[in-house]
Short mmCIF file of C-alpha atoms in Angstrom, two decimals:
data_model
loop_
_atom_site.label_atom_id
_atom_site.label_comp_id
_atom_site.label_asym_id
_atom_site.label_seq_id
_atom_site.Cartn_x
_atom_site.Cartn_y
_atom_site.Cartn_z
CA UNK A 1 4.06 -37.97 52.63
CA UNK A 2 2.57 -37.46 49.05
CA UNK A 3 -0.76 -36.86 50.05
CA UNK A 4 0.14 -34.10 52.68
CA UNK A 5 2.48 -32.87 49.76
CA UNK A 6 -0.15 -32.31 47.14
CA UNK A 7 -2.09 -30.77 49.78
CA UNK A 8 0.14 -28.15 50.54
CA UNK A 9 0.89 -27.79 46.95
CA UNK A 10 -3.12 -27.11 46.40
CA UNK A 11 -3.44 -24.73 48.68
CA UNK A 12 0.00 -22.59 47.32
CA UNK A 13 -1.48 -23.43 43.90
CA UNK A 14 -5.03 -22.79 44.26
CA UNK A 15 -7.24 -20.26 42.57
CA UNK A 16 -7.94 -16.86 44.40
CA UNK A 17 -11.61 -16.97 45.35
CA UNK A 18 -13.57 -15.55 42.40
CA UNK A 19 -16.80 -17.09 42.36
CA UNK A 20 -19.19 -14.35 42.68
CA UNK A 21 -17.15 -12.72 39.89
CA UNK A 22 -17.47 -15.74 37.19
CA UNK A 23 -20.59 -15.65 34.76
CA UNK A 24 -23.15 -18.00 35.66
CA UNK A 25 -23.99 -21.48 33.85
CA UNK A 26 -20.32 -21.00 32.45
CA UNK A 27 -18.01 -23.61 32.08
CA UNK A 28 -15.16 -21.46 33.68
CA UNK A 29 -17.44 -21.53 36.58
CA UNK A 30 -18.55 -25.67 37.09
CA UNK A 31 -14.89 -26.27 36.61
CA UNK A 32 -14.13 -23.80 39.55
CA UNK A 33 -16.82 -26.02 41.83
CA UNK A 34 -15.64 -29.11 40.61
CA UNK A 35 -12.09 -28.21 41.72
CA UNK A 36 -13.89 -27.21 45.06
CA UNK A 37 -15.42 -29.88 45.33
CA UNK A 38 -11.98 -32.68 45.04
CA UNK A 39 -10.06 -29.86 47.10
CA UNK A 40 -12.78 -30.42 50.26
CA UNK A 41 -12.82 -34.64 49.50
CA UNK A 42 -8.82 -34.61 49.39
CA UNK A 43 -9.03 -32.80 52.78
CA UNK A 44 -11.38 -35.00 54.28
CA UNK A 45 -9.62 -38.06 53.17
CA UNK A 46 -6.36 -37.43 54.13
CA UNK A 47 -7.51 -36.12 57.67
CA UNK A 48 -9.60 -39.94 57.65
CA UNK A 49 -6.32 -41.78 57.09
CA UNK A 50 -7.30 -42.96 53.41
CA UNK A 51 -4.08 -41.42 51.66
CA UNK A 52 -4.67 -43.34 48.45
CA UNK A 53 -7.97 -41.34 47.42
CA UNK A 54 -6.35 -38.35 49.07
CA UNK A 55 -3.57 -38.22 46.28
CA UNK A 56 -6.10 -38.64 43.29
CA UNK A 57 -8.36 -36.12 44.51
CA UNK A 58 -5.38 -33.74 44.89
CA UNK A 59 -4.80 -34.33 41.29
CA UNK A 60 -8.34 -34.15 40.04
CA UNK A 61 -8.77 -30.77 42.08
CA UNK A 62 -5.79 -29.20 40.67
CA UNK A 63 -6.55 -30.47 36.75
CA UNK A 64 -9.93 -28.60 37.62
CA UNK A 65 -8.74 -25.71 39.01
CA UNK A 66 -6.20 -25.78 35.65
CA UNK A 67 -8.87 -25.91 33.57
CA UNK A 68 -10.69 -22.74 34.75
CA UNK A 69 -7.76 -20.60 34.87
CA UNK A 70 -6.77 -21.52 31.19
CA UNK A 71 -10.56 -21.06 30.05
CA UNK A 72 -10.20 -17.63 32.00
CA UNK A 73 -7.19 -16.68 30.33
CA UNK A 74 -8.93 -17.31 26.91
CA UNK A 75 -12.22 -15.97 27.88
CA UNK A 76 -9.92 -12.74 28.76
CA UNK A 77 -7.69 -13.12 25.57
CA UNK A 78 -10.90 -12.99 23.27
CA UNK A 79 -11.96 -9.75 25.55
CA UNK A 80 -8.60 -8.00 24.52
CA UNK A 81 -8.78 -9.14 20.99
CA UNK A 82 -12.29 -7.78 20.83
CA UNK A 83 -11.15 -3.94 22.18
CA UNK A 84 -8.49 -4.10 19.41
CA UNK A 85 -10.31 -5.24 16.48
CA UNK A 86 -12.92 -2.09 17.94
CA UNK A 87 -9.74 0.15 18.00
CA UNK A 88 -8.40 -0.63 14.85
CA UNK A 89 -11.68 -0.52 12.92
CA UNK A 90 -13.22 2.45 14.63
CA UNK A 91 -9.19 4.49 13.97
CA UNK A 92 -9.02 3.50 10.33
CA UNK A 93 -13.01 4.02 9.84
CA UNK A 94 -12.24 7.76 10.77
CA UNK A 95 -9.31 7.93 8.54
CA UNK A 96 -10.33 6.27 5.40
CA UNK A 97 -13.62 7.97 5.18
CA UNK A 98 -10.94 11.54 5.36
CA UNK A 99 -9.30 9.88 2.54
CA UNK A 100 -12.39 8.89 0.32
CA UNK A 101 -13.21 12.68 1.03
CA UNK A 102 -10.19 14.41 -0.21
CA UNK A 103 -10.34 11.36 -3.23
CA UNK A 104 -13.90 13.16 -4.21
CA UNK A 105 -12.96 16.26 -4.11
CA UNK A 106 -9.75 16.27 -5.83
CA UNK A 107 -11.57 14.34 -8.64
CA UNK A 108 -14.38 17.23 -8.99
CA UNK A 109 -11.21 19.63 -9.13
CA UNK A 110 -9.59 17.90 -11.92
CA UNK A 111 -6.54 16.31 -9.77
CA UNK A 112 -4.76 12.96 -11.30
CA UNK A 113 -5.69 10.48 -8.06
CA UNK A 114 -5.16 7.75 -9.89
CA UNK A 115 -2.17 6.62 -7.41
CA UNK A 116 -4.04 8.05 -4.78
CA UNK A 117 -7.01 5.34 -4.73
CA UNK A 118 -4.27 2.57 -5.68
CA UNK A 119 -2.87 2.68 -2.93
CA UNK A 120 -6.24 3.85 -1.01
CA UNK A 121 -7.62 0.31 -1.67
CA UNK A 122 -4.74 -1.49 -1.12
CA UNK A 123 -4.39 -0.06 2.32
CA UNK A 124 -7.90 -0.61 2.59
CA UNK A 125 -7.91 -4.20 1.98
CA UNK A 126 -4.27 -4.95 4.55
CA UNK A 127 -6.22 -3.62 7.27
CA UNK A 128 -9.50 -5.90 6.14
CA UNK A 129 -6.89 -8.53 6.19
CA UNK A 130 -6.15 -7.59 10.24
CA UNK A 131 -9.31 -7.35 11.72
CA UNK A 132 -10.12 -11.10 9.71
CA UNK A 133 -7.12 -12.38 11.64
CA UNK A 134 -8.61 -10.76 14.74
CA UNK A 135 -11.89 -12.43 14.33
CA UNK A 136 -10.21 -15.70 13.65
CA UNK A 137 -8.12 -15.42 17.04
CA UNK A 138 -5.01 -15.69 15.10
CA UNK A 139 -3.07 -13.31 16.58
CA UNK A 140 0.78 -13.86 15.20
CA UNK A 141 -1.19 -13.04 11.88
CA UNK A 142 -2.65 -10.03 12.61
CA UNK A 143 0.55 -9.52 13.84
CA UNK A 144 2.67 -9.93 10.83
CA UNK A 145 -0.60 -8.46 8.53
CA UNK A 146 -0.58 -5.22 10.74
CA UNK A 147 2.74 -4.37 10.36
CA UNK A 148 2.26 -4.73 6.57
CA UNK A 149 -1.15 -2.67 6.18
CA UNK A 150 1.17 -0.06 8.52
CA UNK A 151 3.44 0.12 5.49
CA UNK A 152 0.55 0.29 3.21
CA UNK A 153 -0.56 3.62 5.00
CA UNK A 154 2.54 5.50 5.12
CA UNK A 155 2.43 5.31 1.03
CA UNK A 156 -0.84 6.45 1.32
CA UNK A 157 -0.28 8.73 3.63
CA UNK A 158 2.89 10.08 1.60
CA UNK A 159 0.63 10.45 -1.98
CA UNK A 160 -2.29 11.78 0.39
CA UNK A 161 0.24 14.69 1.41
CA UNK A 162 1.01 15.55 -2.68
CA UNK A 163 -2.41 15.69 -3.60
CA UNK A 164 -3.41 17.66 -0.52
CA UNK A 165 -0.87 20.27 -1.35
CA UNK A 166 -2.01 20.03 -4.77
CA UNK A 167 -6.01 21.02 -4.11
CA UNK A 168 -3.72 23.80 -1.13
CA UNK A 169 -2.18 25.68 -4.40
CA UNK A 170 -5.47 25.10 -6.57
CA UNK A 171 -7.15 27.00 -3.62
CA UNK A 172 -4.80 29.26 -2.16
CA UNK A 173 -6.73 32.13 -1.87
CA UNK A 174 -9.49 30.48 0.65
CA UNK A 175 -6.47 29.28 2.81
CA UNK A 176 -4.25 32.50 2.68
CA UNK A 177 -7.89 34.26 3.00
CA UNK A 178 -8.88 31.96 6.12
CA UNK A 179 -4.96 32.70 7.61
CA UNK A 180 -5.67 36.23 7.12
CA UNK A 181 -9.01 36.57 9.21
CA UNK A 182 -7.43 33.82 11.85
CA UNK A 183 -4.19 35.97 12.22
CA UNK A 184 -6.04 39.54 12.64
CA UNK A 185 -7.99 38.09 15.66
CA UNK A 186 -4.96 36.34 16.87
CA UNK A 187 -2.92 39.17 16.95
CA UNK A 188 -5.73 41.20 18.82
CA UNK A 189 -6.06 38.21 21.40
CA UNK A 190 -1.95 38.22 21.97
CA UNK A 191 -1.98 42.37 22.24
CA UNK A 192 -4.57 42.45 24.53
CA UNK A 193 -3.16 38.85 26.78
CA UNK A 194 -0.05 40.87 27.16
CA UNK A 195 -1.79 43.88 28.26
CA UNK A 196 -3.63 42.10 30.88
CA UNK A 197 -0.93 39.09 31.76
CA UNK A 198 1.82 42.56 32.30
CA UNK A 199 -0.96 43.92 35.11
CA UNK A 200 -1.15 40.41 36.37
CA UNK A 201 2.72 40.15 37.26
CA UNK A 202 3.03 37.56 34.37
CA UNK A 203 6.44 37.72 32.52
CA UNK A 204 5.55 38.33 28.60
CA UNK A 205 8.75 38.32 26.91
CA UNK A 206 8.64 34.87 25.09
CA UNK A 207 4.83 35.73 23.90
CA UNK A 208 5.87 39.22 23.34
CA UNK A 209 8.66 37.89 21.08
CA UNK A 210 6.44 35.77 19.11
CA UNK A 211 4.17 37.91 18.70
CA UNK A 212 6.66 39.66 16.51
CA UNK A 213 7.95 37.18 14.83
CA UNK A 214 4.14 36.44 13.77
CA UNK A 215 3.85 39.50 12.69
CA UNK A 216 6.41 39.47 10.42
CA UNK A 217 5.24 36.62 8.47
CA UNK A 218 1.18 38.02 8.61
CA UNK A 219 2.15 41.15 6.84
CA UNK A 220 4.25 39.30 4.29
CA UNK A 221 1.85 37.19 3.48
CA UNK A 222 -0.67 39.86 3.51
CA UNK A 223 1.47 42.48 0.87
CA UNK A 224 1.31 39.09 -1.22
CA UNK A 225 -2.14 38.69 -1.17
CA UNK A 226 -3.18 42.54 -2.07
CA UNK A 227 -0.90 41.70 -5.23
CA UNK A 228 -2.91 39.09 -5.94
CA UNK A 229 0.13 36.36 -5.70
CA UNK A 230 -1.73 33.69 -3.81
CA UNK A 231 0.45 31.10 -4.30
CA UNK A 232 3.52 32.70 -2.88
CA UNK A 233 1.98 33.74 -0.34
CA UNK A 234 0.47 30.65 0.71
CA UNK A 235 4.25 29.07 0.23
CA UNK A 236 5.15 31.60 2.81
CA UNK A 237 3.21 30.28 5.13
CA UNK A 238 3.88 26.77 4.63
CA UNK A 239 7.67 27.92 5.05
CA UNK A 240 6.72 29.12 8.72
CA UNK A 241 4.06 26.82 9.68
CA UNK A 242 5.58 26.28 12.80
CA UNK A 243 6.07 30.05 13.53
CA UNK A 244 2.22 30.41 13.14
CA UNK A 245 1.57 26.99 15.04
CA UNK A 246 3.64 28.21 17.76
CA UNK A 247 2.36 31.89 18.29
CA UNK A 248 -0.98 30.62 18.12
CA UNK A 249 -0.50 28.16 21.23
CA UNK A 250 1.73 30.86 23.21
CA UNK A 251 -1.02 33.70 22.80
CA UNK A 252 -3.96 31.20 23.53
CA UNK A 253 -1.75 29.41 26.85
CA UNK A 254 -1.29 33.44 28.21
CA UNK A 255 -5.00 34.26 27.45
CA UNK A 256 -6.08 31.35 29.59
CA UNK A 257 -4.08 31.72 32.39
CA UNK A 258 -5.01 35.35 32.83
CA UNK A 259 -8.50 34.20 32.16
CA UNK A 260 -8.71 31.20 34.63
CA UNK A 261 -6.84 33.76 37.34
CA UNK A 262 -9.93 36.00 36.70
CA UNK A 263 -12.35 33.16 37.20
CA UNK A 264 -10.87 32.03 40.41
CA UNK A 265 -11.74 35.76 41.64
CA UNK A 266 -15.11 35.20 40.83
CA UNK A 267 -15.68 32.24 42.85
CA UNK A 268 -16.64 34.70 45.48
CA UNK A 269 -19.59 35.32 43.21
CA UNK A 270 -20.55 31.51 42.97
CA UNK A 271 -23.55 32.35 40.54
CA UNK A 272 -21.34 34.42 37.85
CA UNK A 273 -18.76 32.07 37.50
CA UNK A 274 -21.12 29.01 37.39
CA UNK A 275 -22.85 30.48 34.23
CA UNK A 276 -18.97 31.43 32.82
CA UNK A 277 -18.15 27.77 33.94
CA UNK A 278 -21.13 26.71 32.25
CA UNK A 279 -20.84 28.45 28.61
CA UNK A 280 -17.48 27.38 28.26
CA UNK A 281 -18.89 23.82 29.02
CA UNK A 282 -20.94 24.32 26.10
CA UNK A 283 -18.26 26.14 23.65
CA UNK A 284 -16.25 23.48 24.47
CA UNK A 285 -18.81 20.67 24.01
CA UNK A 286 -19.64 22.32 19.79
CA UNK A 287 -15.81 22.40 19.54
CA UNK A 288 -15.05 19.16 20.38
CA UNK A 289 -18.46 17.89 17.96
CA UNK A 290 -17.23 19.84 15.33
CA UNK A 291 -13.41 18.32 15.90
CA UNK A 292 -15.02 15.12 15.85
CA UNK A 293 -17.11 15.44 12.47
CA UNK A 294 -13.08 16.53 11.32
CA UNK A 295 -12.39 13.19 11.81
CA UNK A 296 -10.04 13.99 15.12
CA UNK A 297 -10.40 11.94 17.84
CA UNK A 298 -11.63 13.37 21.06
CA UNK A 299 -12.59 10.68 23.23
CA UNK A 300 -10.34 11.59 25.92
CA UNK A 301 -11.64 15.77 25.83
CA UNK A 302 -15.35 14.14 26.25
CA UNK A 303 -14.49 12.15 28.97
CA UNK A 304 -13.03 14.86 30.82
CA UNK A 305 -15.82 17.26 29.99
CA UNK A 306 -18.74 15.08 31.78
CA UNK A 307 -16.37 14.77 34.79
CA UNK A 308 -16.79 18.91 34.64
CA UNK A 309 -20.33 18.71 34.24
CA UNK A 310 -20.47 15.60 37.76
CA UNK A 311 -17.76 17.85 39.35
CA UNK A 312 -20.07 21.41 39.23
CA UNK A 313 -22.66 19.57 40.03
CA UNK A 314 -21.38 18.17 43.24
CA UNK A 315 -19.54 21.32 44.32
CA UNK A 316 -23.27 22.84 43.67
CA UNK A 317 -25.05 20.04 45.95
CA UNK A 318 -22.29 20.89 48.75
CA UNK A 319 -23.11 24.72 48.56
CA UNK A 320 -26.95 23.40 49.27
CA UNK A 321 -25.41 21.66 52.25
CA UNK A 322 -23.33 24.76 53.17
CA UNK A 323 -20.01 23.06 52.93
CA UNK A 324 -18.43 25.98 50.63
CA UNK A 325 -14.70 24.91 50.98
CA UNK A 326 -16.02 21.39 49.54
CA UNK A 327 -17.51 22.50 47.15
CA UNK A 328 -14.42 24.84 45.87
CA UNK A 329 -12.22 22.38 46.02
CA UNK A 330 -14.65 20.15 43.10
CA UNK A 331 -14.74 23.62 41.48
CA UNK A 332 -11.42 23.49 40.94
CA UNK A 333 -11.18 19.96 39.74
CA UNK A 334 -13.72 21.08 37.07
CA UNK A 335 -11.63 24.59 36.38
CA UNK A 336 -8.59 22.39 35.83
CA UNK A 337 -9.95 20.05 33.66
CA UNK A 338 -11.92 22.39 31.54
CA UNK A 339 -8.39 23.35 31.35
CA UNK A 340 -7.43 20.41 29.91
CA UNK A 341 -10.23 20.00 27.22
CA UNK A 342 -9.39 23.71 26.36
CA UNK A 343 -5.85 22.56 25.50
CA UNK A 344 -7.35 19.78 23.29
CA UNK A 345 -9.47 21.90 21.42
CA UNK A 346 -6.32 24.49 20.57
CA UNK A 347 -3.94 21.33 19.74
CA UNK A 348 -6.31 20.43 16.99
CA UNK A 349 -8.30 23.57 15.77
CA UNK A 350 -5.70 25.75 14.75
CA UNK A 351 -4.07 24.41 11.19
CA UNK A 352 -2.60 27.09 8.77
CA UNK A 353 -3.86 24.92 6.03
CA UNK A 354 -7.59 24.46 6.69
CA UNK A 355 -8.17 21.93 4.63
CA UNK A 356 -11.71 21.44 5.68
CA UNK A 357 -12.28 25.00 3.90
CA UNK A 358 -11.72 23.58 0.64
CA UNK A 359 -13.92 20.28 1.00
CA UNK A 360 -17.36 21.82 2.29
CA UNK A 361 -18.81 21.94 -1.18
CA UNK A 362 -17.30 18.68 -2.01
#
């Protein structure tokens, strides 16, 4: 009665077959075909009569089969722990070398960053003190560690914001200057989306009314600046940030949709809108490199951009075969995606305060 118990228990118990999937010459593997091994014995045994052996080689199979699902688990553990020590090091990498940046550059324009690099080091140093943990495979550490380096870099991240708007004022007339040029062609692209989303049958009210709104604040800012008051100016626009942030994703959204309706027409000419496909592919892949050298990260956008670049390229090789409603349907994969990366790129280009202005010389 044992014996036939531990048999059924072994096979409720046992492993899923992996063993093309385990790494050769690993120990997760001879423990797998050791366990095989008892689990075939056991079987024979107990079908022989000889109960006795039956029961231990139950046992040994399932201490086996034990043994290569915990060395699994770890093997997978140290897999995980290896993607987040990446994660955290490549995300604060990015972010500390934007800090050492702004650091320089408020130096060479006489700013007080004494606090600044305190706390700059100190941050610096917690998050040194995660990824050690992470190497060590001490995770309720890291743990506890991470949470304090993430306190670390919200006081950094509060001083960063004083000294930024410090070097803003010290160079408000390249940022009200940069606004300036920005808004003019901003207002042109919402005039001229409204013109052409009204003969489209879009409604244009909510754009319409931002569009005024905008305008209110550009020509503010603008009688500022012809005074020469570049300071209040730029405080005008860091009073409606959110007006400018918010008019400059409503105009863009409107100018794609009418733009991406006018594309769709042109799928009838398969050439033209393959080249328009393919120079927004390439727009798209210098604003996403230039995002990137901003320190933003764009991993995602990339990703989706080479599935535009497999999915044209497909829909192409279909139209070779003369399967054209194929092929449209991976045109429109890629349309709708580009879409996507398109979206990306206006989340994180647009910034009333263009910091980067100010740090090109630094």
């Amino acid at each position: 009665m044992i014996a036939e118990q531990l048999i059924n228990q072994l096979a409720e118990d046992r492993m899923e077959p992996i063993k093309d999937k385990l790494p050769e010459n690993s120990s997760i593997l001879a423990n797998y075909e050791t366990a095989e091994e008892y689990k075939d014995r056991d079987i024979s045994e107990y079908e022989a009569g000889d109960y006795s052996n039956s029961i231990m080689d139950s046992l040994m199979a399932m201490h086996y089969y034990k043994l290569a699902l915990s060395r699994l688990q770890e093997a997978a553990d140290r897999v995980q722990d290896f993607r987040e020590r990446i994660r955290i090091e490549t995300e604060m990498m990015e972010y500390f070398q934007m800090v050492e940046k702004t650091i320089r550059f408020a130096q060479n324009q006489g700013v007080d960053v004494r606090n600044l690099t305190q706390l700059y080091n100190e941050t610096k140093e917690a998050y040194k003190l995660v990824l050690d943990d992470l190497k060590a495979g001490d995770i309720e550490r890291a743990k506890a560690d991470y949470e304090v380096a993430l306190e670390k870099k919200a006081l950094l991240n509060e001083e960063l914001g004083k000294v930024r708007e410090e070097l803003a004022y010290a160079n408000a007339d390249k940022i009200v200057q940069e606004f300036l040029i920005k808004g003019e062609k901003g207002i042109e692209i919402a005039q001229q989306a409204i013109e052409k989303a009204q003969k489209n049958g879009y409604d244009t009210t909510e754009l319409q009314e931002r569009l005024n709104v905008f305008l209110a604040v550009y020509d503010e800012v603008k009688a500022l600046t012809d005074e020469g008051r570049w300071e209040e100016a730029l405080k005008v626009m860091d009073e409606n940030k959110e007006t400018i942030r918010e008019f400059q994703k409503a105009a863009e959204f409107i100018r794609m949709k009418v733009y991406e309706r006018e594309l769709e027409e042109k799928l009838k000419d398969v050439r033209a809108s393959l080249m328009e496909m393919e120079n927004r592919i390439e727009k798209d892949a210098k604003a996403l490199a230039e995002l990137m050298r901003e320190g933003v990260d764009t991993t995602s956008a990339e990703i989706q951009l080479k599935v535009v670049v497999q999915e044209l390229r497909i829909g192409v090789e279909l139209l070779k075969d003369r399967k054209p409603l194929q092929a449209k349907a991976h045109f429109a994969i890629a349309l709708n995606m580009l879409h996507n990366v398109d979206e990306c790129i206006l989340a994180h280009s647009y910034d009333p305060f263009p910091f980067h202005l100010i740090w090109k010389d630094a």
